[in-house]
JSON list of C-alpha atoms in Angstrom, two decimals:
[
{"chain": "A", "resi": 1449, "resn": "VAL", "atom": "CA", "xyz": [-1.21, 0.57, -13.46]},
{"chain": "A", "resi": 1450, "resn": "LEU", "atom": "CA", "xyz": [1.31, -1.95, -12.24]},
{"chain": "A", "resi": 1451, "resn": "ILE", "atom": "CA", "xyz": [4.25, -0.12, -10.75]},
{"chain": "A", "resi": 1452, "resn": "HIS", "atom": "CA", "xyz": [6.42, -1.67, -8.05]},
{"chain": "A", "resi": 1453, "resn": "ILE", "atom": "CA", "xyz": [9.39, 0.68, -8.20]},
{"chain": "A", "resi": 1454, "resn": "GLY", "atom": "CA", "xyz": [12.15, -0.88, -6.21]},
{"chain": "A", "resi": 1455, "resn": "LEU", "atom": "CA", "xyz": [10.53, -4.28, -6.36]},
{"chain": "A", "resi": 1456, "resn": "ARG", "atom": "CA", "xyz": [13.24, -6.42, -7.84]},
{"chain": "A", "resi": 1457, "resn": "ALA", "atom": "CA", "xyz": [15.10, -9.50, -6.83]},
{"chain": "A", "resi": 1458, "resn": "ARG", "atom": "CA", "xyz": [17.99, -7.51, -5.49]},
{"chain": "A", "resi": 1459, "resn": "CYS", "atom": "CA", "xyz": [15.71, -5.88, -2.95]},
{"chain": "A", "resi": 1460, "resn": "ALA", "atom": "CA", "xyz": [16.09, -8.96, -0.81]},
{"chain": "A", "resi": 1461, "resn": "ARG", "atom": "CA", "xyz": [19.81, -9.39, -1.51]},
{"chain": "A", "resi": 1462, "resn": "GLY", "atom": "CA", "xyz": [21.96, -9.28, 1.55]},
{"chain": "A", "resi": 1463, "resn": "ALA", "atom": "CA", "xyz": [19.08, -9.60, 4.02]},
{"chain": "A", "resi": 1464, "resn": "ALA", "atom": "CA", "xyz": [20.26, -11.79, 6.89]},
{"chain": "A", "resi": 1465, "resn": "PRO", "atom": "CA", "xyz": [18.07, -14.75, 7.86]},
{"chain": "A", "resi": 1466, "resn": "MET", "atom": "CA", "xyz": [15.90, -13.92, 10.83]},
{"chain": "A", "resi": 1467, "resn": "GLU", "atom": "CA", "xyz": [13.85, -16.16, 13.07]},
{"chain": "A", "resi": 1468, "resn": "ALA", "atom": "CA", "xyz": [10.11, -15.66, 13.10]},
{"chain": "A", "resi": 1469, "resn": "PRO", "atom": "CA", "xyz": [8.75, -14.20, 16.34]},
{"chain": "A", "resi": 1470, "resn": "ALA", "atom": "CA", "xyz": [6.67, -16.35, 18.66]},
{"chain": "A", "resi": 1471, "resn": "ARG", "atom": "CA", "xyz": [3.60, -14.32, 17.75]},
{"chain": "A", "resi": 1472, "resn": "THR", "atom": "CA", "xyz": [2.54, -12.08, 14.93]},
{"chain": "A", "resi": 1473, "resn": "LEU", "atom": "CA", "xyz": [1.85, -8.37, 15.22]},
{"chain": "A", "resi": 1474, "resn": "GLY", "atom": "CA", "xyz": [-1.80, -8.84, 14.36]},
{"chain": "A", "resi": 1475, "resn": "VAL", "atom": "CA", "xyz": [-4.36, -9.97, 11.83]},
{"chain": "A", "resi": 1476, "resn": "LEU", "atom": "CA", "xyz": [-4.26, -8.10, 8.53]},
{"chain": "A", "resi": 1477, "resn": "ALA", "atom": "CA", "xyz": [-7.62, -7.85, 6.76]},
{"chain": "A", "resi": 1478, "resn": "VAL", "atom": "CA", "xyz": [-7.15, -7.63, 3.00]},
{"chain": "A", "resi": 1479, "resn": "ASP", "atom": "CA", "xyz": [-8.79, -7.97, -0.38]},
{"chain": "A", "resi": 1480, "resn": "MET", "atom": "CA", "xyz": [-6.17, -8.82, -2.99]},
{"chain": "A", "resi": 1481, "resn": "MET", "atom": "CA", "xyz": [-8.07, -6.73, -5.55]},
{"chain": "A", "resi": 1482, "resn": "SER", "atom": "CA", "xyz": [-6.91, -3.71, -3.54]},
{"chain": "A", "resi": 1483, "resn": "GLN", "atom": "CA", "xyz": [-3.48, -2.27, -4.34]},
{"chain": "A", "resi": 1484, "resn": "PRO", "atom": "CA", "xyz": [-2.77, -1.02, -0.78]},
{"chain": "A", "resi": 1485, "resn": "CYS", "atom": "CA", "xyz": [-3.65, -4.50, 0.53]},
{"chain": "A", "resi": 1486, "resn": "ARG", "atom": "CA", "xyz": [-1.31, -6.17, -1.95]},
{"chain": "A", "resi": 1487, "resn": "ALA", "atom": "CA", "xyz": [1.48, -3.79, -0.97]},
{"chain": "A", "resi": 1488, "resn": "LEU", "atom": "CA", "xyz": [1.26, -4.84, 2.68]},
{"chain": "A", "resi": 1489, "resn": "VAL", "atom": "CA", "xyz": [1.12, -8.53, 1.80]},
{"chain": "A", "resi": 1490, "resn": "LEU", "atom": "CA", "xyz": [4.23, -8.02, -0.29]},
{"chain": "A", "resi": 1491, "resn": "LEU", "atom": "CA", "xyz": [5.99, -6.14, 2.51]},
{"chain": "A", "resi": 1492, "resn": "ASP", "atom": "CA", "xyz": [5.32, -9.08, 4.82]},
{"chain": "A", "resi": 1493, "resn": "ALA", "atom": "CA", "xyz": [6.59, -11.57, 2.24]},
{"chain": "A", "resi": 1494, "resn": "LEU", "atom": "CA", "xyz": [9.83, -9.67, 1.57]},
{"chain": "A", "resi": 1495, "resn": "SER", "atom": "CA", "xyz": [10.38, -9.42, 5.31]},
{"chain": "A", "resi": 1496, "resn": "GLY", "atom": "CA", "xyz": [10.41, -13.18, 5.63]},
{"chain": "A", "resi": 1497, "resn": "GLY", "atom": "CA", "xyz": [6.72, -13.67, 6.30]},
{"chain": "A", "resi": 1498, "resn": "GLY", "atom": "CA", "xyz": [4.97, -14.10, 9.61]},
{"chain": "A", "resi": 1499, "resn": "LEU", "atom": "CA", "xyz": [4.69, -10.44, 10.57]},
{"chain": "A", "resi": 1500, "resn": "VAL", "atom": "CA", "xyz": [0.93, -10.78, 10.38]},
{"chain": "A", "resi": 1501, "resn": "GLU", "atom": "CA", "xyz": [-1.78, -13.33, 9.98]},
{"chain": "A", "resi": 1502, "resn": "ARG", "atom": "CA", "xyz": [-3.96, -12.65, 6.99]},
{"chain": "A", "resi": 1503, "resn": "LYS", "atom": "CA", "xyz": [-7.69, -12.83, 6.50]},
{"chain": "A", "resi": 1504, "resn": "THR", "atom": "CA", "xyz": [-9.64, -12.09, 3.35]},
{"chain": "A", "resi": 1505, "resn": "VAL", "atom": "CA", "xyz": [-12.53, -9.63, 3.35]},
{"chain": "A", "resi": 1506, "resn": "LEU", "atom": "CA", "xyz": [-14.13, -9.30, -0.08]},
{"chain": "A", "resi": 1507, "resn": "ILE", "atom": "CA", "xyz": [-15.04, -5.77, -1.06]},
{"chain": "A", "resi": 1508, "resn": "HIS", "atom": "CA", "xyz": [-17.11, -6.78, -4.10]},
{"chain": "A", "resi": 1509, "resn": "LYS", "atom": "CA", "xyz": [-19.33, -8.82, -1.78]},
{"chain": "A", "resi": 1510, "resn": "ALA", "atom": "CA", "xyz": [-19.56, -5.88, 0.66]},
{"chain": "A", "resi": 1511, "resn": "GLN", "atom": "CA", "xyz": [-18.11, -8.03, 3.43]},
{"chain": "A", "resi": 1512, "resn": "HIS", "atom": "CA", "xyz": [-16.24, -5.00, 4.78]},
{"chain": "A", "resi": 1513, "resn": "LEU", "atom": "CA", "xyz": [-19.61, -3.37, 5.44]},
{"chain": "A", "resi": 1514, "resn": "SER", "atom": "CA", "xyz": [-21.13, -6.31, 7.32]},
{"chain": "A", "resi": 1515, "resn": "GLU", "atom": "CA", "xyz": [-22.32, -5.79, 10.89]},
{"chain": "A", "resi": 1516, "resn": "GLU", "atom": "CA", "xyz": [-19.53, -8.00, 12.20]},
{"chain": "A", "resi": 1517, "resn": "GLU", "atom": "CA", "xyz": [-16.82, -6.15, 10.26]},
{"chain": "A", "resi": 1518, "resn": "ARG", "atom": "CA", "xyz": [-18.14, -2.69, 11.11]},
{"chain": "A", "resi": 1519, "resn": "ALA", "atom": "CA", "xyz": [-18.14, -3.64, 14.79]},
{"chain": "A", "resi": 1520, "resn": "ARG", "atom": "CA", "xyz": [-14.47, -4.54, 14.44]},
{"chain": "A", "resi": 1521, "resn": "ASN", "atom": "CA", "xyz": [-13.49, -1.76, 12.02]},
{"chain": "A", "resi": 1522, "resn": "PRO", "atom": "CA", "xyz": [-15.95, 1.17, 12.09]},
{"chain": "A", "resi": 1523, "resn": "ILE", "atom": "CA", "xyz": [-14.06, 2.99, 9.31]},
{"chain": "A", "resi": 1524, "resn": "GLY", "atom": "CA", "xyz": [-15.22, 0.26, 6.94]},
{"chain": "A", "resi": 1525, "resn": "LYS", "atom": "CA", "xyz": [-12.18, 0.36, 4.67]},
{"chain": "A", "resi": 1526, "resn": "LEU", "atom": "CA", "xyz": [-9.39, -2.05, 3.81]},
{"chain": "A", "resi": 1527, "resn": "PRO", "atom": "CA", "xyz": [-6.72, -2.83, 4.73]},
{"chain": "A", "resi": 1528, "resn": "TYR", "atom": "CA", "xyz": [-6.79, -2.78, 8.51]},
{"chain": "A", "resi": 1529, "resn": "LEU", "atom": "CA", "xyz": [-4.66, -4.46, 11.14]},
{"chain": "A", "resi": 1530, "resn": "GLU", "atom": "CA", "xyz": [-6.25, -5.96, 14.24]},
{"chain": "A", "resi": 1531, "resn": "LEU", "atom": "CA", "xyz": [-3.43, -5.64, 16.74]},
{"chain": "A", "resi": 1532, "resn": "SER", "atom": "CA", "xyz": [-2.17, -8.54, 18.84]},
{"chain": "A", "resi": 1533, "resn": "ASP", "atom": "CA", "xyz": [-1.27, -6.28, 21.77]},
{"chain": "A", "resi": 1534, "resn": "PRO", "atom": "CA", "xyz": [-3.44, -3.18, 21.50]},
{"chain": "A", "resi": 1535, "resn": "ALA", "atom": "CA", "xyz": [-2.76, -0.16, 23.65]},
{"chain": "A", "resi": 1536, "resn": "GLY", "atom": "CA", "xyz": [-6.09, 1.61, 23.44]},
{"chain": "A", "resi": 1537, "resn": "GLU", "atom": "CA", "xyz": [-7.85, 1.14, 20.11]},
{"chain": "A", "resi": 1538, "resn": "ARG", "atom": "CA", "xyz": [-7.55, -2.40, 18.78]},
{"chain": "A", "resi": 1539, "resn": "VAL", "atom": "CA", "xyz": [-7.56, -1.66, 15.06]},
{"chain": "A", "resi": 1540, "resn": "LEU", "atom": "CA", "xyz": [-5.00, 0.25, 13.00]},
{"chain": "A", "resi": 1541, "resn": "THR", "atom": "CA", "xyz": [-6.12, 1.59, 9.62]},
{"chain": "A", "resi": 1542, "resn": "GLU", "atom": "CA", "xyz": [-4.46, 3.22, 6.58]},
{"chain": "A", "resi": 1543, "resn": "SER", "atom": "CA", "xyz": [-1.94, 1.18, 4.62]},
{"chain": "A", "resi": 1544, "resn": "HIS", "atom": "CA", "xyz": [0.99, 3.55, 5.08]},
{"chain": "A", "resi": 1545, "resn": "ALA", "atom": "CA", "xyz": [0.45, 3.75, 8.84]},
{"chain": "A", "resi": 1546, "resn": "ILE", "atom": "CA", "xyz": [0.30, -0.05, 8.98]},
{"chain": "A", "resi": 1547, "resn": "ALA", "atom": "CA", "xyz": [3.52, -0.36, 6.98]},
{"chain": "A", "resi": 1548, "resn": "ARG", "atom": "CA", "xyz": [5.32, 2.08, 9.27]},
{"chain": "A", "resi": 1549, "resn": "TYR", "atom": "CA", "xyz": [4.05, 0.26, 12.34]},
{"chain": "A", "resi": 1550, "resn": "LEU", "atom": "CA", "xyz": [5.18, -3.12, 11.03]},
{"chain": "A", "resi": 1551, "resn": "ALA", "atom": "CA", "xyz": [8.64, -1.72, 10.33]},
{"chain": "A", "resi": 1552, "resn": "ALA", "atom": "CA", "xyz": [8.92, -0.13, 13.76]},
{"chain": "A", "resi": 1553, "resn": "ALA", "atom": "CA", "xyz": [7.44, -2.99, 15.78]},
{"chain": "A", "resi": 1554, "resn": "SER", "atom": "CA", "xyz": [8.94, -5.96, 13.95]},
{"chain": "A", "resi": 1555, "resn": "GLY", "atom": "CA", "xyz": [12.21, -6.01, 15.86]},
{"chain": "A", "resi": 1556, "resn": "GLY", "atom": "CA", "xyz": [14.27, -5.51, 12.71]},
{"chain": "A", "resi": 1557, "resn": "ARG", "atom": "CA", "xyz": [12.52, -8.11, 10.59]},
{"chain": "A", "resi": 1558, "resn": "VAL", "atom": "CA", "xyz": [11.57, -5.50, 7.98]},
{"chain": "A", "resi": 1559, "resn": "PRO", "atom": "CA", "xyz": [14.88, -4.87, 6.17]},
{"chain": "A", "resi": 1560, "resn": "ARG", "atom": "CA", "xyz": [16.14, -1.30, 6.32]},
{"chain": "A", "resi": 1561, "resn": "HIS", "atom": "CA", "xyz": [16.39, -1.15, 2.54]},
{"chain": "A", "resi": 1562, "resn": "LEU", "atom": "CA", "xyz": [12.60, -1.51, 2.51]},
{"chain": "A", "resi": 1563, "resn": "TYR", "atom": "CA", "xyz": [11.99, 1.02, 5.29]},
{"chain": "A", "resi": 1564, "resn": "PRO", "atom": "CA", "xyz": [14.96, 2.76, 6.99]},
{"chain": "A", "resi": 1565, "resn": "THR", "atom": "CA", "xyz": [13.75, 2.64, 10.61]},
{"chain": "A", "resi": 1566, "resn": "GLY", "atom": "CA", "xyz": [16.11, 4.55, 12.88]},
{"chain": "A", "resi": 1567, "resn": "ASP", "atom": "CA", "xyz": [17.07, 7.21, 10.32]},
{"chain": "A", "resi": 1568, "resn": "ALA", "atom": "CA", "xyz": [14.59, 10.07, 10.74]},
{"chain": "A", "resi": 1569, "resn": "LEU", "atom": "CA", "xyz": [15.51, 11.91, 7.54]},
{"chain": "A", "resi": 1570, "resn": "ALA", "atom": "CA", "xyz": [15.59, 8.76, 5.38]},
{"chain": "A", "resi": 1571, "resn": "CYS", "atom": "CA", "xyz": [12.18, 7.77, 6.77]},
{"chain": "A", "resi": 1572, "resn": "ALA", "atom": "CA", "xyz": [10.82, 11.24, 6.07]},
{"chain": "A", "resi": 1573, "resn": "ARG", "atom": "CA", "xyz": [11.98, 11.05, 2.45]},
{"chain": "A", "resi": 1574, "resn": "VAL", "atom": "CA", "xyz": [10.33, 7.66, 1.96]},
{"chain": "A", "resi": 1575, "resn": "ASP", "atom": "CA", "xyz": [7.18, 8.93, 3.71]},
{"chain": "A", "resi": 1576, "resn": "ALA", "atom": "CA", "xyz": [7.06, 11.94, 1.40]},
{"chain": "A", "resi": 1577, "resn": "LEU", "atom": "CA", "xyz": [6.99, 9.63, -1.62]},
{"chain": "A", "resi": 1578, "resn": "LEU", "atom": "CA", "xyz": [4.39, 7.37, -0.04]},
{"chain": "A", "resi": 1579, "resn": "ASP", "atom": "CA", "xyz": [2.13, 10.36, 0.57]},
{"chain": "A", "resi": 1580, "resn": "TRP", "atom": "CA", "xyz": [2.80, 11.80, -2.89]},
{"chain": "A", "resi": 1581, "resn": "GLN", "atom": "CA", "xyz": [1.82, 8.61, -4.69]},
{"chain": "A", "resi": 1582, "resn": "HIS", "atom": "CA", "xyz": [-1.39, 8.29, -2.66]},
{"chain": "A", "resi": 1583, "resn": "THR", "atom": "CA", "xyz": [-2.64, 11.73, -3.64]},
{"chain": "A", "resi": 1584, "resn": "ASN", "atom": "CA", "xyz": [-1.30, 11.73, -7.19]},
{"chain": "A", "resi": 1585, "resn": "LEU", "atom": "CA", "xyz": [-0.34, 8.49, -8.88]},
{"chain": "A", "resi": 1586, "resn": "ARG", "atom": "CA", "xyz": [-2.86, 6.23, -7.17]},
{"chain": "A", "resi": 1587, "resn": "GLN", "atom": "CA", "xyz": [-5.63, 8.82, -7.22]},
{"chain": "A", "resi": 1588, "resn": "GLY", "atom": "CA", "xyz": [-5.42, 9.16, -10.97]},
{"chain": "A", "resi": 1589, "resn": "ALA", "atom": "CA", "xyz": [-5.04, 5.42, -11.60]},
{"chain": "A", "resi": 1590, "resn": "ALA", "atom": "CA", "xyz": [-7.85, 4.41, -9.25]},
{"chain": "A", "resi": 1591, "resn": "LYS", "atom": "CA", "xyz": [-10.29, 6.95, -10.71]},
{"chain": "A", "resi": 1592, "resn": "LEU", "atom": "CA", "xyz": [-9.45, 5.92, -14.26]},
{"chain": "A", "resi": 1593, "resn": "VAL", "atom": "CA", "xyz": [-9.92, 2.21, -13.51]},
{"chain": "A", "resi": 1594, "resn": "PHE", "atom": "CA", "xyz": [-13.26, 2.96, -11.89]},
{"chain": "A", "resi": 1595, "resn": "ALA", "atom": "CA", "xyz": [-14.36, 5.20, -14.75]},
{"chain": "A", "resi": 1596, "resn": "GLU", "atom": "CA", "xyz": [-13.36, 2.83, -17.55]},
{"chain": "A", "resi": 1597, "resn": "VAL", "atom": "CA", "xyz": [-13.70, -0.63, -15.97]},
{"chain": "A", "resi": 1598, "resn": "ILE", "atom": "CA", "xyz": [-15.53, -0.93, -12.66]},
{"chain": "A", "resi": 1599, "resn": "GLY", "atom": "CA", "xyz": [-18.20, 1.70, -13.26]},
{"chain": "A", "resi": 1600, "resn": "PRO", "atom": "CA", "xyz": [-19.34, 0.34, -16.64]},
{"chain": "A", "resi": 1601, "resn": "ARG", "atom": "CA", "xyz": [-19.39, -3.22, -15.26]},
{"chain": "A", "resi": 1602, "resn": "ARG", "atom": "CA", "xyz": [-21.76, -2.00, -12.55]},
{"chain": "A", "resi": 1603, "resn": "GLY", "atom": "CA", "xyz": [-23.93, -0.31, -15.12]},
{"chain": "A", "resi": 1604, "resn": "LEU", "atom": "CA", "xyz": [-22.87, 3.17, -14.10]},
{"chain": "A", "resi": 1605, "resn": "ALA", "atom": "CA", "xyz": [-22.60, 5.87, -16.72]},
{"chain": "A", "resi": 1606, "resn": "VAL", "atom": "CA", "xyz": [-19.42, 7.81, -15.91]},
{"chain": "A", "resi": 1607, "resn": "PRO", "atom": "CA", "xyz": [-19.44, 11.31, -17.45]},
{"chain": "A", "resi": 1608, "resn": "PRO", "atom": "CA", "xyz": [-16.68, 11.84, -20.03]},
{"chain": "A", "resi": 1609, "resn": "ALA", "atom": "CA", "xyz": [-15.42, 14.84, -18.06]},
{"chain": "A", "resi": 1610, "resn": "ILE", "atom": "CA", "xyz": [-14.70, 12.57, -15.07]},
{"chain": "A", "resi": 1611, "resn": "VAL", "atom": "CA", "xyz": [-12.81, 10.12, -17.28]},
{"chain": "A", "resi": 1612, "resn": "GLU", "atom": "CA", "xyz": [-10.74, 12.91, -18.78]},
{"chain": "A", "resi": 1613, "resn": "GLN", "atom": "CA", "xyz": [-10.00, 14.39, -15.36]},
{"chain": "A", "resi": 1614, "resn": "ALA", "atom": "CA", "xyz": [-8.77, 11.00, -14.09]},
{"chain": "A", "resi": 1615, "resn": "ARG", "atom": "CA", "xyz": [-6.60, 10.50, -17.19]},
{"chain": "A", "resi": 1616, "resn": "SER", "atom": "CA", "xyz": [-5.15, 13.99, -16.80]},
{"chain": "A", "resi": 1617, "resn": "THR", "atom": "CA", "xyz": [-4.33, 13.38, -13.11]},
{"chain": "A", "resi": 1618, "resn": "LEU", "atom": "CA", "xyz": [-2.62, 10.09, -13.92]},
{"chain": "A", "resi": 1619, "resn": "ASN", "atom": "CA", "xyz": [-0.63, 11.51, -16.83]},
{"chain": "A", "resi": 1620, "resn": "ALA", "atom": "CA", "xyz": [0.56, 14.43, -14.72]},
{"chain": "A", "resi": 1621, "resn": "ALA", "atom": "CA", "xyz": [1.65, 12.06, -11.95]},
{"chain": "A", "resi": 1622, "resn": "LEU", "atom": "CA", "xyz": [3.52, 9.82, -14.40]},
{"chain": "A", "resi": 1623, "resn": "ARG", "atom": "CA", "xyz": [5.30, 12.84, -15.87]},
{"chain": "A", "resi": 1624, "resn": "ALA", "atom": "CA", "xyz": [6.30, 14.04, -12.41]},
{"chain": "A", "resi": 1625, "resn": "MET", "atom": "CA", "xyz": [7.55, 10.59, -11.48]},
{"chain": "A", "resi": 1626, "resn": "GLY", "atom": "CA", "xyz": [9.65, 10.26, -14.60]},
{"chain": "A", "resi": 1627, "resn": "GLU", "atom": "CA", "xyz": [10.94, 13.80, -14.97]},
{"chain": "A", "resi": 1628, "resn": "THR", "atom": "CA", "xyz": [11.36, 14.76, -11.32]},
{"chain": "A", "resi": 1629, "resn": "HIS", "atom": "CA", "xyz": [11.50, 11.74, -9.02]},
{"chain": "A", "resi": 1630, "resn": "LEU", "atom": "CA", "xyz": [13.47, 9.61, -11.48]},
{"chain": "A", "resi": 1631, "resn": "ALA", "atom": "CA", "xyz": [15.35, 12.61, -12.91]},
{"chain": "A", "resi": 1632, "resn": "GLY", "atom": "CA", "xyz": [14.46, 11.80, -16.50]},
{"chain": "A", "resi": 1633, "resn": "GLY", "atom": "CA", "xyz": [15.83, 8.28, -16.24]},
{"chain": "A", "resi": 1634, "resn": "ARG", "atom": "CA", "xyz": [19.07, 9.19, -14.49]},
{"chain": "A", "resi": 1635, "resn": "ARG", "atom": "CA", "xyz": [17.86, 7.56, -11.28]},
{"chain": "A", "resi": 1636, "resn": "GLU", "atom": "CA", "xyz": [17.00, 3.88, -11.10]},
{"chain": "A", "resi": 1637, "resn": "TRP", "atom": "CA", "xyz": [14.97, 4.14, -7.90]},
{"chain": "A", "resi": 1638, "resn": "LEU", "atom": "CA", "xyz": [12.54, 6.66, -6.47]},
{"chain": "A", "resi": 1639, "resn": "ARG", "atom": "CA", "xyz": [14.29, 6.59, -3.11]},
{"chain": "A", "resi": 1640, "resn": "GLY", "atom": "CA", "xyz": [16.76, 3.76, -3.19]},
{"chain": "A", "resi": 1641, "resn": "PRO", "atom": "CA", "xyz": [15.32, 0.21, -3.25]},
{"chain": "A", "resi": 1642, "resn": "SER", "atom": "CA", "xyz": [12.81, 1.12, -0.56]},
{"chain": "A", "resi": 1643, "resn": "GLY", "atom": "CA", "xyz": [9.28, 0.62, 0.67]},
{"chain": "A", "resi": 1644, "resn": "ALA", "atom": "CA", "xyz": [8.22, 3.64, -1.37]},
{"chain": "A", "resi": 1645, "resn": "GLY", "atom": "CA", "xyz": [7.94, 1.26, -4.29]},
{"chain": "A", "resi": 1646, "resn": "PHE", "atom": "CA", "xyz": [5.32, -0.89, -2.58]},
{"chain": "A", "resi": 1647, "resn": "ALA", "atom": "CA", "xyz": [2.78, 1.90, -2.44]},
{"chain": "A", "resi": 1648, "resn": "GLY", "atom": "CA", "xyz": [2.97, 2.63, -6.14]},
{"chain": "A", "resi": 1649, "resn": "GLY", "atom": "CA", "xyz": [1.51, -0.49, -7.56]},
{"chain": "A", "resi": 1650, "resn": "GLY", "atom": "CA", "xyz": [0.28, -3.97, -7.42]}
]
């Protein structure tokens, strides 16, 4: 499901040119087959680039589970950000937490129309949508893709009940997005042209 709500050319309109910092905020480990990874790469790009360095870790080759990677990132999931200036733990995990950190620590390089740093209520509303899509829209889409594409390619027999459950979850999420969050088409954006759109697709 390819949904980048809020991801249009006008997202970047009006963003003032900003100089790249002398150093990045860290090294972002990604696999571009992963939607949360693509969302963070896109956030960096629409912020002018240079927020992070990027390295590729291939999930289908189990590179994220290698001894070297597990020593660096014990959680064993992507994406993760290896911080340039860690205070305590060196690695930050979870795509939404990484996005919020980049917005807060970038010195204003992440445009406020992507994430409204400094406005507690506006941030909370974007965060609510980020969390909603992770447990609804993405959950249904990811399970359905696994059930109908990835599982069969790996020779796994996915029970029909699992496929139907994933389809039902996705359909319910799409209905809620259209009827509630987009007010039946009366709203053009979920929450303005904001970072909430990055989490929803890729």
